XYZ file of N, CA and C in Angstrom:
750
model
N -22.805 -4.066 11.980
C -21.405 -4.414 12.189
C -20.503 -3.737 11.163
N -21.180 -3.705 9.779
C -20.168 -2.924 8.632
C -20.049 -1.320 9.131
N -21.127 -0.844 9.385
C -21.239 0.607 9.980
C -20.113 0.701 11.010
N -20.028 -0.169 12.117
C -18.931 0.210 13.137
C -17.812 -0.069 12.769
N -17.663 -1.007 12.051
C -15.808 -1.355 11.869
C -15.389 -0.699 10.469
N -16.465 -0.528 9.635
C -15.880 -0.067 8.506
C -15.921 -0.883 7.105
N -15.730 -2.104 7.671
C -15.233 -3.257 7.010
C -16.613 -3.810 6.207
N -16.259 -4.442 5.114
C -17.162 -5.471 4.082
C -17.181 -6.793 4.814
N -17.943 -6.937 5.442
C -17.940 -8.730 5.720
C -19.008 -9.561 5.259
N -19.240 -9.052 4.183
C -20.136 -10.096 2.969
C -19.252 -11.067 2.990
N -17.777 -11.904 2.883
C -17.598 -12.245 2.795
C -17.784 -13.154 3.584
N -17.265 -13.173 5.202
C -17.417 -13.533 6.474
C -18.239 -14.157 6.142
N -19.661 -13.683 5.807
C -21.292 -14.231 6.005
C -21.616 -15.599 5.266
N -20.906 -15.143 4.066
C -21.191 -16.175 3.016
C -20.391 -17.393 3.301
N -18.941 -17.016 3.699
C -18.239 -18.477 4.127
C -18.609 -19.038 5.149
N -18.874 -18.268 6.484
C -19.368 -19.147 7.582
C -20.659 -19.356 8.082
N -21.686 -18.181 7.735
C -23.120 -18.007 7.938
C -23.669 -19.406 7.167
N -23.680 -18.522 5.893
C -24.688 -18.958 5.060
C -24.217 -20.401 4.597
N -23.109 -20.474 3.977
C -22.459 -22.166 3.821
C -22.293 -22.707 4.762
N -21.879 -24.171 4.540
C -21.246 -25.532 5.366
C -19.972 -25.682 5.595
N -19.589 -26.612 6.056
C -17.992 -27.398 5.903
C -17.405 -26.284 6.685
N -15.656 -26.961 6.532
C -14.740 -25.615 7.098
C -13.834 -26.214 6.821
N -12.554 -25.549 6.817
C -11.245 -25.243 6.314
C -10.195 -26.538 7.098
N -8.992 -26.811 5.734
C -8.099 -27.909 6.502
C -7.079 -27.616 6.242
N -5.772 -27.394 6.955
C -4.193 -27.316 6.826
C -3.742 -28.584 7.407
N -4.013 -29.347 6.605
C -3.652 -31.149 7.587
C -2.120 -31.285 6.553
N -1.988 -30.628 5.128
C -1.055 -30.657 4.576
C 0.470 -29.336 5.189
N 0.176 -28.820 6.061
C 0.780 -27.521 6.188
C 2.408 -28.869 6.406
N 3.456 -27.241 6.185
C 5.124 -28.216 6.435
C 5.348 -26.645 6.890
N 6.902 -27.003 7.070
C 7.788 -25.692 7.655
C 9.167 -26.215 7.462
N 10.275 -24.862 7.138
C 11.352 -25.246 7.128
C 12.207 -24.565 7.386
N 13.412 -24.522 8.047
C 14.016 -23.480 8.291
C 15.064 -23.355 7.857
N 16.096 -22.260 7.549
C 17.762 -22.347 8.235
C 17.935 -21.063 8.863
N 18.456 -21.625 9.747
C 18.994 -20.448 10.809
C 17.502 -20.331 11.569
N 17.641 -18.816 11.407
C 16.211 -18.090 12.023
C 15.609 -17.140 11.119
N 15.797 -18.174 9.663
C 14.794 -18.054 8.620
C 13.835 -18.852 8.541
N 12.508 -18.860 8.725
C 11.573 -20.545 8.519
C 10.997 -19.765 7.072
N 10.460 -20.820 6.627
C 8.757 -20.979 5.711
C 7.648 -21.607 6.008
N 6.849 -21.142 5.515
C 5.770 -22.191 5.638
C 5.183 -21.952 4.572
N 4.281 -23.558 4.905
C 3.793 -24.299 3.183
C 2.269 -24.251 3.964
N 0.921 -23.549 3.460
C 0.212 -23.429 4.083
C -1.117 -23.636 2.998
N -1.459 -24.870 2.489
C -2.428 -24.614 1.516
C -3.718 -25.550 2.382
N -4.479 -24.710 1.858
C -6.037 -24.970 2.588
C -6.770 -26.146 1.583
N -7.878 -26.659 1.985
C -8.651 -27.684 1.465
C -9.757 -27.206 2.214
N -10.710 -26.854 1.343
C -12.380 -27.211 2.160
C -13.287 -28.318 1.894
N -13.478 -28.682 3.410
C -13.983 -30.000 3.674
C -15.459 -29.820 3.377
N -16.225 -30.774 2.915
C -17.496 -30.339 2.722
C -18.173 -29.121 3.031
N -18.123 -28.390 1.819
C -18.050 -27.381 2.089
C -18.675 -26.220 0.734
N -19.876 -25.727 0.755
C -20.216 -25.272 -0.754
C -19.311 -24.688 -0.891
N -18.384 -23.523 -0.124
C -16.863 -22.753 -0.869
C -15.903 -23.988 -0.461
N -15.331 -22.879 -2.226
C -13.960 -24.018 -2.385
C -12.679 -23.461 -1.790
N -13.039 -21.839 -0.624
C -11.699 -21.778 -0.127
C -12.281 -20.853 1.142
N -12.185 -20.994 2.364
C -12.762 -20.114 3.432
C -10.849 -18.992 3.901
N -11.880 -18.044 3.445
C -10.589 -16.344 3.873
C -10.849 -16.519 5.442
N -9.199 -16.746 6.163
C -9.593 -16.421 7.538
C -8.078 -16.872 8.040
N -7.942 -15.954 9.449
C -6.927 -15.728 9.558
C -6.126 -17.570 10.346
N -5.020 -17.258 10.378
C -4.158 -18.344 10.879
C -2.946 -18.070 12.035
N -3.160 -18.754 12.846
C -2.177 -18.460 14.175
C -1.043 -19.577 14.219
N 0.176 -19.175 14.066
C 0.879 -20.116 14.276
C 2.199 -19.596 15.447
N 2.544 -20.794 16.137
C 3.726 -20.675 17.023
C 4.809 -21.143 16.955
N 5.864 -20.320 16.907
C 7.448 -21.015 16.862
C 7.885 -20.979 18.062
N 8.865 -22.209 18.266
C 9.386 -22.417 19.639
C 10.364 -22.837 19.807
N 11.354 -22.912 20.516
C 12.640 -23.378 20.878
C 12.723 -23.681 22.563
N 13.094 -24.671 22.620
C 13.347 -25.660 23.691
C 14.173 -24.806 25.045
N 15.264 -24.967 24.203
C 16.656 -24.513 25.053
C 17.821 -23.879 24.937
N 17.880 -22.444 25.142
C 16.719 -21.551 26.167
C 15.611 -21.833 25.357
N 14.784 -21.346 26.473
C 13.011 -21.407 25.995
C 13.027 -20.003 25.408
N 11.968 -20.168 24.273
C 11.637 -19.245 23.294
C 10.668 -19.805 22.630
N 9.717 -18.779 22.660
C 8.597 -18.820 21.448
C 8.027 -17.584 20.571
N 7.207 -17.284 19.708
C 6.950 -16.292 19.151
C 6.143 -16.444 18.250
N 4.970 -15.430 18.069
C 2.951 -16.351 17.544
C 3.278 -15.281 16.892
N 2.770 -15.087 15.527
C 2.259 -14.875 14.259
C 0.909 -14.665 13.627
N 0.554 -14.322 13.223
C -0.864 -14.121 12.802
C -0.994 -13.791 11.130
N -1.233 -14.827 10.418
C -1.226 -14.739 8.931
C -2.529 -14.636 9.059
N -3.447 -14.321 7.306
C -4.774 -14.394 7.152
C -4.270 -14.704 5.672
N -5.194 -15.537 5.357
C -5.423 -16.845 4.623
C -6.494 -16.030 3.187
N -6.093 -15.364 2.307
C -7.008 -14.426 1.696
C -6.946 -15.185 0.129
N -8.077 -15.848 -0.311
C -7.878 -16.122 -1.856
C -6.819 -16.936 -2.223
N -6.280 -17.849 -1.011
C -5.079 -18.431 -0.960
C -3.856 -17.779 -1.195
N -3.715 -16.563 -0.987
C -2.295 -16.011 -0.645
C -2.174 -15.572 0.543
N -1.444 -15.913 1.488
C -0.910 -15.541 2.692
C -0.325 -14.388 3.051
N -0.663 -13.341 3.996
C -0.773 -12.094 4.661
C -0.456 -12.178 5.541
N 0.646 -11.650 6.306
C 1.154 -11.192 7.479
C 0.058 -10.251 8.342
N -0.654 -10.316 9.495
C -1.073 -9.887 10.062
C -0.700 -8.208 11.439
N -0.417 -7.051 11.269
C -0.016 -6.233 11.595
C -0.950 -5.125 12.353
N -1.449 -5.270 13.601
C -2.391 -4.088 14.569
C -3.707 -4.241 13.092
N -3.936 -5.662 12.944
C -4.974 -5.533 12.228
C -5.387 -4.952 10.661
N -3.914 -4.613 10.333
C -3.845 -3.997 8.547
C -3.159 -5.194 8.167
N -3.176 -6.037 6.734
C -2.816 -6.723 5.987
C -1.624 -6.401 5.558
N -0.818 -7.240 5.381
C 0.700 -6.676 4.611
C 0.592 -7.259 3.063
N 1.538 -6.952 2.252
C 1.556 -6.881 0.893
C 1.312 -8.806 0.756
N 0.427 -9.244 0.002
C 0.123 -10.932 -0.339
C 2.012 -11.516 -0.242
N 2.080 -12.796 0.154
C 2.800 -13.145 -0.038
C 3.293 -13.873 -1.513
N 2.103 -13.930 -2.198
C 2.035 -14.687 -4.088
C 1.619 -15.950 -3.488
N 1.055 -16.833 -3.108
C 0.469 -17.721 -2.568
C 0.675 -19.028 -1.283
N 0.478 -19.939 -1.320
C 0.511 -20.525 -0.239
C 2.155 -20.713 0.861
N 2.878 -20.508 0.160
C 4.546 -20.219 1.057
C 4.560 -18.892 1.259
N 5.230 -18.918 2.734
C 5.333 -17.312 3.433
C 6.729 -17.834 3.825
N 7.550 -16.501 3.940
C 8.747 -16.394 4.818
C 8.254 -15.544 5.870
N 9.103 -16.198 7.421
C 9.571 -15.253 8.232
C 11.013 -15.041 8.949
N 11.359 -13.959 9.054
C 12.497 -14.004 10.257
C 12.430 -14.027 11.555
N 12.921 -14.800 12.287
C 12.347 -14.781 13.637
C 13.553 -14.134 15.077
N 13.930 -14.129 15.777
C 14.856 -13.631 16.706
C 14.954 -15.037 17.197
N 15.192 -16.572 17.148
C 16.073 -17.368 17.677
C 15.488 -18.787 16.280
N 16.606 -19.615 16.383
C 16.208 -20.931 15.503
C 15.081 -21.427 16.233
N 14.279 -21.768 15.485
C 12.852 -22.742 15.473
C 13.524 -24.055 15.707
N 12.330 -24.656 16.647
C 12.868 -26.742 16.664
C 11.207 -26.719 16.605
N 10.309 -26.205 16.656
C 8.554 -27.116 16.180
C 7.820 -25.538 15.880
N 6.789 -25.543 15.415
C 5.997 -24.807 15.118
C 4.635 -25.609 15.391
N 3.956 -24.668 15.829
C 2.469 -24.976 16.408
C 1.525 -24.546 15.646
N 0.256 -25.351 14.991
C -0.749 -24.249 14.442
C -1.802 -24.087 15.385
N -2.489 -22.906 15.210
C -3.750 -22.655 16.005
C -2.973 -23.026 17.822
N -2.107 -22.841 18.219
C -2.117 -23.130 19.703
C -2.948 -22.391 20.749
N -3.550 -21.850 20.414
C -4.472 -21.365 21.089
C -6.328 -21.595 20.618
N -6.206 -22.570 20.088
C -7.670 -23.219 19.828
C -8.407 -22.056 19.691
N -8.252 -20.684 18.830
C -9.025 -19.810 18.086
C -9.690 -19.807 17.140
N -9.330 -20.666 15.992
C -9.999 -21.223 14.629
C -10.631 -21.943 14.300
N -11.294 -22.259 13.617
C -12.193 -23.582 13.000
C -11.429 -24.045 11.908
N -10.761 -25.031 12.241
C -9.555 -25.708 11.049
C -9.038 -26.511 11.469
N -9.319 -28.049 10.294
C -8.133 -29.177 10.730
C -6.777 -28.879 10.399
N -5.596 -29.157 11.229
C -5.458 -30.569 11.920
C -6.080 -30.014 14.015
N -6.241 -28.851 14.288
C -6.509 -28.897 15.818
C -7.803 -29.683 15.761
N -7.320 -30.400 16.922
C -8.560 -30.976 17.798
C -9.218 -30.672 19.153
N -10.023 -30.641 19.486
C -10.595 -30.532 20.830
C -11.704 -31.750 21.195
N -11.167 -32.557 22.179
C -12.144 -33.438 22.607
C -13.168 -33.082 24.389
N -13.993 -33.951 24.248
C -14.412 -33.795 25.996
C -14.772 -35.121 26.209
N -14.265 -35.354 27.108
C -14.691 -36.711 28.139
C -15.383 -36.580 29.404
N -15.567 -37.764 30.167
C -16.147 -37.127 31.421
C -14.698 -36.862 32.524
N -13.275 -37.780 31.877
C -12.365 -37.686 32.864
C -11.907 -36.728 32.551
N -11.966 -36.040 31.256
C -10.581 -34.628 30.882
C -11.696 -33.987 30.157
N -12.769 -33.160 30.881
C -13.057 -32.401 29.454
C -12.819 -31.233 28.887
N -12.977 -30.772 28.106
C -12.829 -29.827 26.464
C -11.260 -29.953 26.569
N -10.354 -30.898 26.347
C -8.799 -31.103 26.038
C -8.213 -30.820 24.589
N -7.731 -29.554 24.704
C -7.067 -29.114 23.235
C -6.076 -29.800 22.914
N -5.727 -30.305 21.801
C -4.148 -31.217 21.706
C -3.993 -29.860 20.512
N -2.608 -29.565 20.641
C -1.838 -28.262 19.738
C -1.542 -29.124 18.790
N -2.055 -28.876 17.730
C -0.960 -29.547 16.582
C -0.271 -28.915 16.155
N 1.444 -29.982 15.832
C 2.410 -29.813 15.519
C 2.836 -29.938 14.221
N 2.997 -28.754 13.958
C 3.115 -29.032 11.446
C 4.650 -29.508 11.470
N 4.478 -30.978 10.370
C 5.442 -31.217 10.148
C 6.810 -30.741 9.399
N 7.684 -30.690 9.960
C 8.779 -29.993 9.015
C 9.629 -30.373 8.008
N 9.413 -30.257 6.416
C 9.970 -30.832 5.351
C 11.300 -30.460 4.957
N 12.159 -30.856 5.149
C 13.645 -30.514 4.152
C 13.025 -29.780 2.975
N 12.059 -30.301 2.237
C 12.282 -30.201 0.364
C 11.439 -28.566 0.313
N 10.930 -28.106 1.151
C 10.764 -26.483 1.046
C 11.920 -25.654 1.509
N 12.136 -25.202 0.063
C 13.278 -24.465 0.412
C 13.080 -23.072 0.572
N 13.843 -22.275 1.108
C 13.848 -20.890 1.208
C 13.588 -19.968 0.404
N 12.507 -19.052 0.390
C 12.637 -18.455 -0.909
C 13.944 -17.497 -1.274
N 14.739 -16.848 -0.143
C 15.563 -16.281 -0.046
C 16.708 -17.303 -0.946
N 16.984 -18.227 -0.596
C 18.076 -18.993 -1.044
C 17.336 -19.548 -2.693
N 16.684 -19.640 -3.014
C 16.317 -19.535 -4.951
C 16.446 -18.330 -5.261
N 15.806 -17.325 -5.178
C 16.213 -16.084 -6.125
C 16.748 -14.925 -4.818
N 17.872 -14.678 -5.521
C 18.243 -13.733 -4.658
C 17.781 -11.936 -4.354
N 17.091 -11.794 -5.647
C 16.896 -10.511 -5.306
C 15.452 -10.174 -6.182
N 14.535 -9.580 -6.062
C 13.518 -9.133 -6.724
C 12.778 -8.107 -6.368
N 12.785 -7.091 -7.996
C 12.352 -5.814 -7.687
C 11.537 -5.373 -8.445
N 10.647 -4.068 -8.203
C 9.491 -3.460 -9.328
C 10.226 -2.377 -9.575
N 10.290 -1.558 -10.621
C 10.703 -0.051 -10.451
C 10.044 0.687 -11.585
N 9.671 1.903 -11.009
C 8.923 2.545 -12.128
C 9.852 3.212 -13.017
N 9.593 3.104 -14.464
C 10.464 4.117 -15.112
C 9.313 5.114 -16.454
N 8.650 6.189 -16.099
C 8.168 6.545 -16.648
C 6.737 5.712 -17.029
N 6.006 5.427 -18.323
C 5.153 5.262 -17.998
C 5.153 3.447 -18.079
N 6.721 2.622 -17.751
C 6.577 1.578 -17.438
C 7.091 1.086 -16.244
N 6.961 -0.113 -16.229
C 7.866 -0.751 -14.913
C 9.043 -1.957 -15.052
N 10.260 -1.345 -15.093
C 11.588 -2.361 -14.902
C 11.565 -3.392 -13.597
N 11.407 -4.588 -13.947
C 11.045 -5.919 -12.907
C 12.355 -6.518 -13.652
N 12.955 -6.815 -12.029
C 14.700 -7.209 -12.030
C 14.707 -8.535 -10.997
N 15.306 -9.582 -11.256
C 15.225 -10.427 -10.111
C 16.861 -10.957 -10.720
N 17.055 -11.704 -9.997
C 18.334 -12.685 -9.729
C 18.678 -13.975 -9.345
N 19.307 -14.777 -9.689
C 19.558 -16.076 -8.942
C 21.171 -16.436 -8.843
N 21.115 -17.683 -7.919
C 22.302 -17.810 -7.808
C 22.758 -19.077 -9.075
N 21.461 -20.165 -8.966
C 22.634 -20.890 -10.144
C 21.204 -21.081 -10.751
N 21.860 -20.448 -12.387
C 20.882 -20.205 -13.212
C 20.670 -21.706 -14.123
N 21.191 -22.608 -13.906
C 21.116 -24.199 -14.542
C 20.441 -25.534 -13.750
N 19.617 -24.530 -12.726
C 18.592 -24.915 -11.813
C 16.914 -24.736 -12.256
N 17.165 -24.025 -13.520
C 15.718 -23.335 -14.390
C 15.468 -23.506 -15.384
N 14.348 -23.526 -15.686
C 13.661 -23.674 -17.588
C 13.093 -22.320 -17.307
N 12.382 -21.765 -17.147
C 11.778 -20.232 -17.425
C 11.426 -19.500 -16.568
N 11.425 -18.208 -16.520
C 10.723 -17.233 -15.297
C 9.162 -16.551 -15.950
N 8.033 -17.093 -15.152
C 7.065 -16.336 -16.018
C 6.959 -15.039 -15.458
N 6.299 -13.825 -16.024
C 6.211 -12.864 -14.890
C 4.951 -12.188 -14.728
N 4.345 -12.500 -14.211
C 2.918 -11.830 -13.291
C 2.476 -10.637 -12.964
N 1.415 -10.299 -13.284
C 1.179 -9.001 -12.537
C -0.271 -9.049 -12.111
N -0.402 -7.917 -11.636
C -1.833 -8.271 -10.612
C -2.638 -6.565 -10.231
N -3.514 -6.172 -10.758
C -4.007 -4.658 -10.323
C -5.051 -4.633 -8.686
N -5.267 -6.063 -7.845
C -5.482 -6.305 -6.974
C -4.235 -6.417 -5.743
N -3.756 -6.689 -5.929
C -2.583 -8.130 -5.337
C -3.100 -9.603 -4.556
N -4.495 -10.175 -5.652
C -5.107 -10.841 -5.506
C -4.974 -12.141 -6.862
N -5.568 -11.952 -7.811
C -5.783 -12.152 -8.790
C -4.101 -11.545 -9.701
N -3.413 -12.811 -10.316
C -2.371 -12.524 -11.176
C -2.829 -13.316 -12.363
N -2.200 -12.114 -13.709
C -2.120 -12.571 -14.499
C -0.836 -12.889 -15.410
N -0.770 -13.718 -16.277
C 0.833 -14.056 -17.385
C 1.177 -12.584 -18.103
N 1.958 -12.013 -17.964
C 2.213 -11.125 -18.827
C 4.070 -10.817 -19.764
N 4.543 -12.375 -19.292
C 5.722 -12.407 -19.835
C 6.263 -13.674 -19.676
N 7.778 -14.292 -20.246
C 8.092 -15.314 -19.989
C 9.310 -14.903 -20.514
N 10.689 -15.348 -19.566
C 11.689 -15.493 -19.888
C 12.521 -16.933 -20.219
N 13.547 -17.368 -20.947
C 14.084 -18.795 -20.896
C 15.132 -18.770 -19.919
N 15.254 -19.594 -18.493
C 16.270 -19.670 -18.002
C 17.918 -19.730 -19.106
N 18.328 -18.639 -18.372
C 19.960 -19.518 -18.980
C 20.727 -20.558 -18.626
N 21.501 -21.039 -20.210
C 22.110 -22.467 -19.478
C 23.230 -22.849 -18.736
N 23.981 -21.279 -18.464
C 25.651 -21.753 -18.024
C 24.853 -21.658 -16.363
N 26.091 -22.194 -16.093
C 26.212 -22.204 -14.543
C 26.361 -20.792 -13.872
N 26.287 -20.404 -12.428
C 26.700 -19.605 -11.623
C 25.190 -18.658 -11.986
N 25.658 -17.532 -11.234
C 24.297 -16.116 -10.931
C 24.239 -15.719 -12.366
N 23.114 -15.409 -12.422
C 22.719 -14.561 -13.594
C 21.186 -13.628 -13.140
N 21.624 -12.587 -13.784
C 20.231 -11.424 -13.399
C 19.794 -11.278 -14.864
N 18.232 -11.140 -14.350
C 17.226 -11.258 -15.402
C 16.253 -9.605 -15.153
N 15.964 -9.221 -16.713
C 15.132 -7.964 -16.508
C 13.710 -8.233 -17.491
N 12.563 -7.251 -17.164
C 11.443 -7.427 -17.901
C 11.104 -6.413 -17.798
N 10.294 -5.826 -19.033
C 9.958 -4.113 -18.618
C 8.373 -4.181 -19.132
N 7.414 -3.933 -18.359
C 6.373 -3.557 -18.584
C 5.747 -2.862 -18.933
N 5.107 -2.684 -20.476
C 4.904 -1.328 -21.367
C 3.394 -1.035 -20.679
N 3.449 0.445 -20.454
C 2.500 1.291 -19.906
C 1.143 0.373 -19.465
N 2.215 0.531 -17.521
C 1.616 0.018 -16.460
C 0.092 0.800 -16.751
N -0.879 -0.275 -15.908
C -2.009 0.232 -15.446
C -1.965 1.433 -14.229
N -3.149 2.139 -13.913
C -2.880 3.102 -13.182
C -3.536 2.781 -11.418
N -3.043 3.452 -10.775
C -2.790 2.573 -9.564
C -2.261 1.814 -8.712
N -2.302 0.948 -8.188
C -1.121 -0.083 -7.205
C -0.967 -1.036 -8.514
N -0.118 -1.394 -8.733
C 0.216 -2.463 -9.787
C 1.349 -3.561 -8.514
N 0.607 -4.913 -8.596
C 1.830 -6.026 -8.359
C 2.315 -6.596 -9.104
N 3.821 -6.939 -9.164
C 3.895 -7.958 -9.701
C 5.079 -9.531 -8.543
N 4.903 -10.140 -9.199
C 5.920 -11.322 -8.966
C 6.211 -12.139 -10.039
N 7.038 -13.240 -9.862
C 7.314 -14.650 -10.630
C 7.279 -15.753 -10.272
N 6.793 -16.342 -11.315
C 7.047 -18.250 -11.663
C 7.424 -18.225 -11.655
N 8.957 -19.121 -10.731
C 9.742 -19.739 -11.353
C 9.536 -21.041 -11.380
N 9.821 -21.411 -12.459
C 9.799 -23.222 -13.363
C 11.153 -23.764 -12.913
N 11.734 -24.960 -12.473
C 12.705 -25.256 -11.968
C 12.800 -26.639 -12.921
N 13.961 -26.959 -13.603
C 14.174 -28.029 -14.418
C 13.228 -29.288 -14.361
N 13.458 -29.802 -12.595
C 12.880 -31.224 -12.366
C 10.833 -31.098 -12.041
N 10.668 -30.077 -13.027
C 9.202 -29.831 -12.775
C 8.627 -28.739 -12.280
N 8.823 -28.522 -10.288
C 8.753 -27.847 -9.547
C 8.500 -26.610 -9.822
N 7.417 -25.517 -9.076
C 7.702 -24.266 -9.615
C 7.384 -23.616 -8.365
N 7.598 -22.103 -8.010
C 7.335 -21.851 -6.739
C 7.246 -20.032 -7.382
N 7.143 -19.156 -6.413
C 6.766 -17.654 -6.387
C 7.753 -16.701 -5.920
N 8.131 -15.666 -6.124
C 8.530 -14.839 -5.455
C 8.127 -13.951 -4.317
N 8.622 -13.128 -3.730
C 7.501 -12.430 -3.048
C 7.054 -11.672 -3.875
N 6.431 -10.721 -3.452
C 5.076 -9.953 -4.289
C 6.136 -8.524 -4.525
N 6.519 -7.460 -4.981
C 6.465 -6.324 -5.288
C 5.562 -5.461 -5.996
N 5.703 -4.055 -5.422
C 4.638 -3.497 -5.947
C 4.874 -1.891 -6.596
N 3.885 -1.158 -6.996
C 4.566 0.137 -7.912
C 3.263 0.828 -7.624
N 2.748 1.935 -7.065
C 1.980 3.004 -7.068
C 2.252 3.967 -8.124
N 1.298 3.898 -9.327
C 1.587 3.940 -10.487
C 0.206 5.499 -10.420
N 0.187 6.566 -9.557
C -0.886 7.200 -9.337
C -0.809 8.015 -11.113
N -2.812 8.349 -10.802
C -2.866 9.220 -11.767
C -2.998 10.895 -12.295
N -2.371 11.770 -12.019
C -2.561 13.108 -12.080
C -3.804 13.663 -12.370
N -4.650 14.020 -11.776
C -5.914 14.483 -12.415
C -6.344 15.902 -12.744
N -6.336 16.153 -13.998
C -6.450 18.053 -13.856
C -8.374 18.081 -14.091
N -8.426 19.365 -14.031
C -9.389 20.090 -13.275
C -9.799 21.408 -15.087
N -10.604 21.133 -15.470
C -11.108 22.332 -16.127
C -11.729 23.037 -15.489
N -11.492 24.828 -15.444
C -12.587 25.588 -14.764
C -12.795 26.604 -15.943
C-alpha cells in the first residue's frame, strides 16, 4: 500500500490496526458571524492505548432558507486541524479551532453526516423495525468562541535576511496580559521562543518580534495569546521558506 500511494501509513496501522479504543468530538462547538464560522474541535480517546487517533473529519454547514449546505473535510493531525484540499494538507491551523468562510450564514453544522468515521458523538443503530439508522449529529453552537479574525487582526512572518520579522495586531489591546510567540520547524510540534507584555491603554496596538537566525527550511510560526480573564487561544499558523544555498566544490 506504501509502494502505491506513496504515503507512510505506519501511522494508520498503529492507531487503528494494532491498538484499541477510538476517537471522541462529543465536546466539538461552532460559532459564527456572518459567513464566518469556527470550530472548536478537540478529540478525546476513549479506551484507547493512543492518547490521540490522526484522522480526517467531515463536517456540514447548512442553512434552512433558501436551502444551502456545504461539507468540508478537515484531518485531525497531532491535534492541529488541516483543511483538506484534492487530498494535500493545508498549512496546521495551531490547534484545535479552525476558521472558515463559507458562501451563505450557517443555522447548524453537522459532524460526520455521512457516517464515514469512527468517532463519537455519530451513532448508528439496527433494529429489526429500522435497521442500520444513522442519526447525524448536530455540534452545538457556543457564543463564547470567538472569531479568530475579530481578536487579532492581522498576523504575519517575514523574512529579513538571516531573520524573521513576526508582526501581529489587535484591536483592543486592554483585553491582554502577554503574546507568547512560537515557532515550529515541523508545523507540528511548537516551541516558546518569545514573550511579549500586552499593553495597557485602550484601542489597537501592533506588536513586532524578530527572530535571530531562523532555522533552515520551512520555519512556522504563530501566537499565544493570554487574555486578562485567563483564557488563551492561537493564531493562525504563518510560515517562511527559509531555503539553503548549497555550493558544490569541483
Amino acid at each position: 500500500m506504501e509502494a502505491v500511494s506513496g504515503l507512510d501509513l505506519s501511522g494508520m496501522f498503529n492507531d487503528w490496526i494494532y491498538s484499541k479504543g477510538h476517537a471522541s468530538y462529543a465536546n466539538a462547538r461552532w460559532n459564527n458571524v456572518g459567513n464566518k464560522a469556527v470550530l472548536f474541535l478537540p478529540q478525546t480517546a476513549v479506551s484507547a492505548d493512543s492518547s490521540h487517533f490522526d484522522m480526517p473529519i467531515v463536517i456540514r454547514f447548512k442553512r434552512t432558507s433558501p436551502v444551502a449546505d456545504t461539507t468540508i473535510v478537515l484531518f485531525d493531525k497531532g491535534r492541529n486541524l488541516y483543511r483538506v484540499n484534492n487530498g494535500v494538507l493545508s498549512s496546521p491551523s495551531g490547534g484545535t479551532l479552525i476558521q472558515v468562510t463559507l458562501p451563505f450564514t450557517p443555522m447548524t453544522v453537522e459532524f460526520d453526516p455521512f457516517a464515514e468515521i469512527l468517532a463519537v458523538p455519530n451513532t448508528v443503530t439496527n433494529t429489526a423495525t429500522n435497521p442500520f439508522t444513522y442519526t447525524i449529529p448536530v455540534i452545538a453552537k457556543d457564543p463564547a468562541i470567538a472569531l479568530l479574525a475579530t481578536r487579532v487582526v492581522d498576523f504575519t512572518a517575514q523574512k529579513e535576511g538571516k531573520n524573521a520579522r513576526i508582526s501581529w495586531s489587535v484591536e483592543q489591546s486592554q483585553d491582554y496580559n502577554a503574546f507568547e510567540i512560537e515557532r515550529s520547524t515541523n508545523g507540528t510540534v511548537f516551541e516558546k521562543i518569545g514573550n511579549q507584555t500586552a499593553a495597557q491603554n485602550n484601542g489597537a496596538r501592533n506588536f513586532n518580534y524578530t527572530d535571530v537566525n531562523i532555522p533552515a527550511g520551512i520555519v512556522y510560526y504563530r501566537i499565544k495569546v493570554i487574555e486578562k480573564d485567563g483564557n488563551n487561544f492561537y493564531t493562525k499558523i504563518a510560515s517562511i521558506n527559509n531555503k539553503v544555498q548549497e555550493s558544490f566544490v569541483v
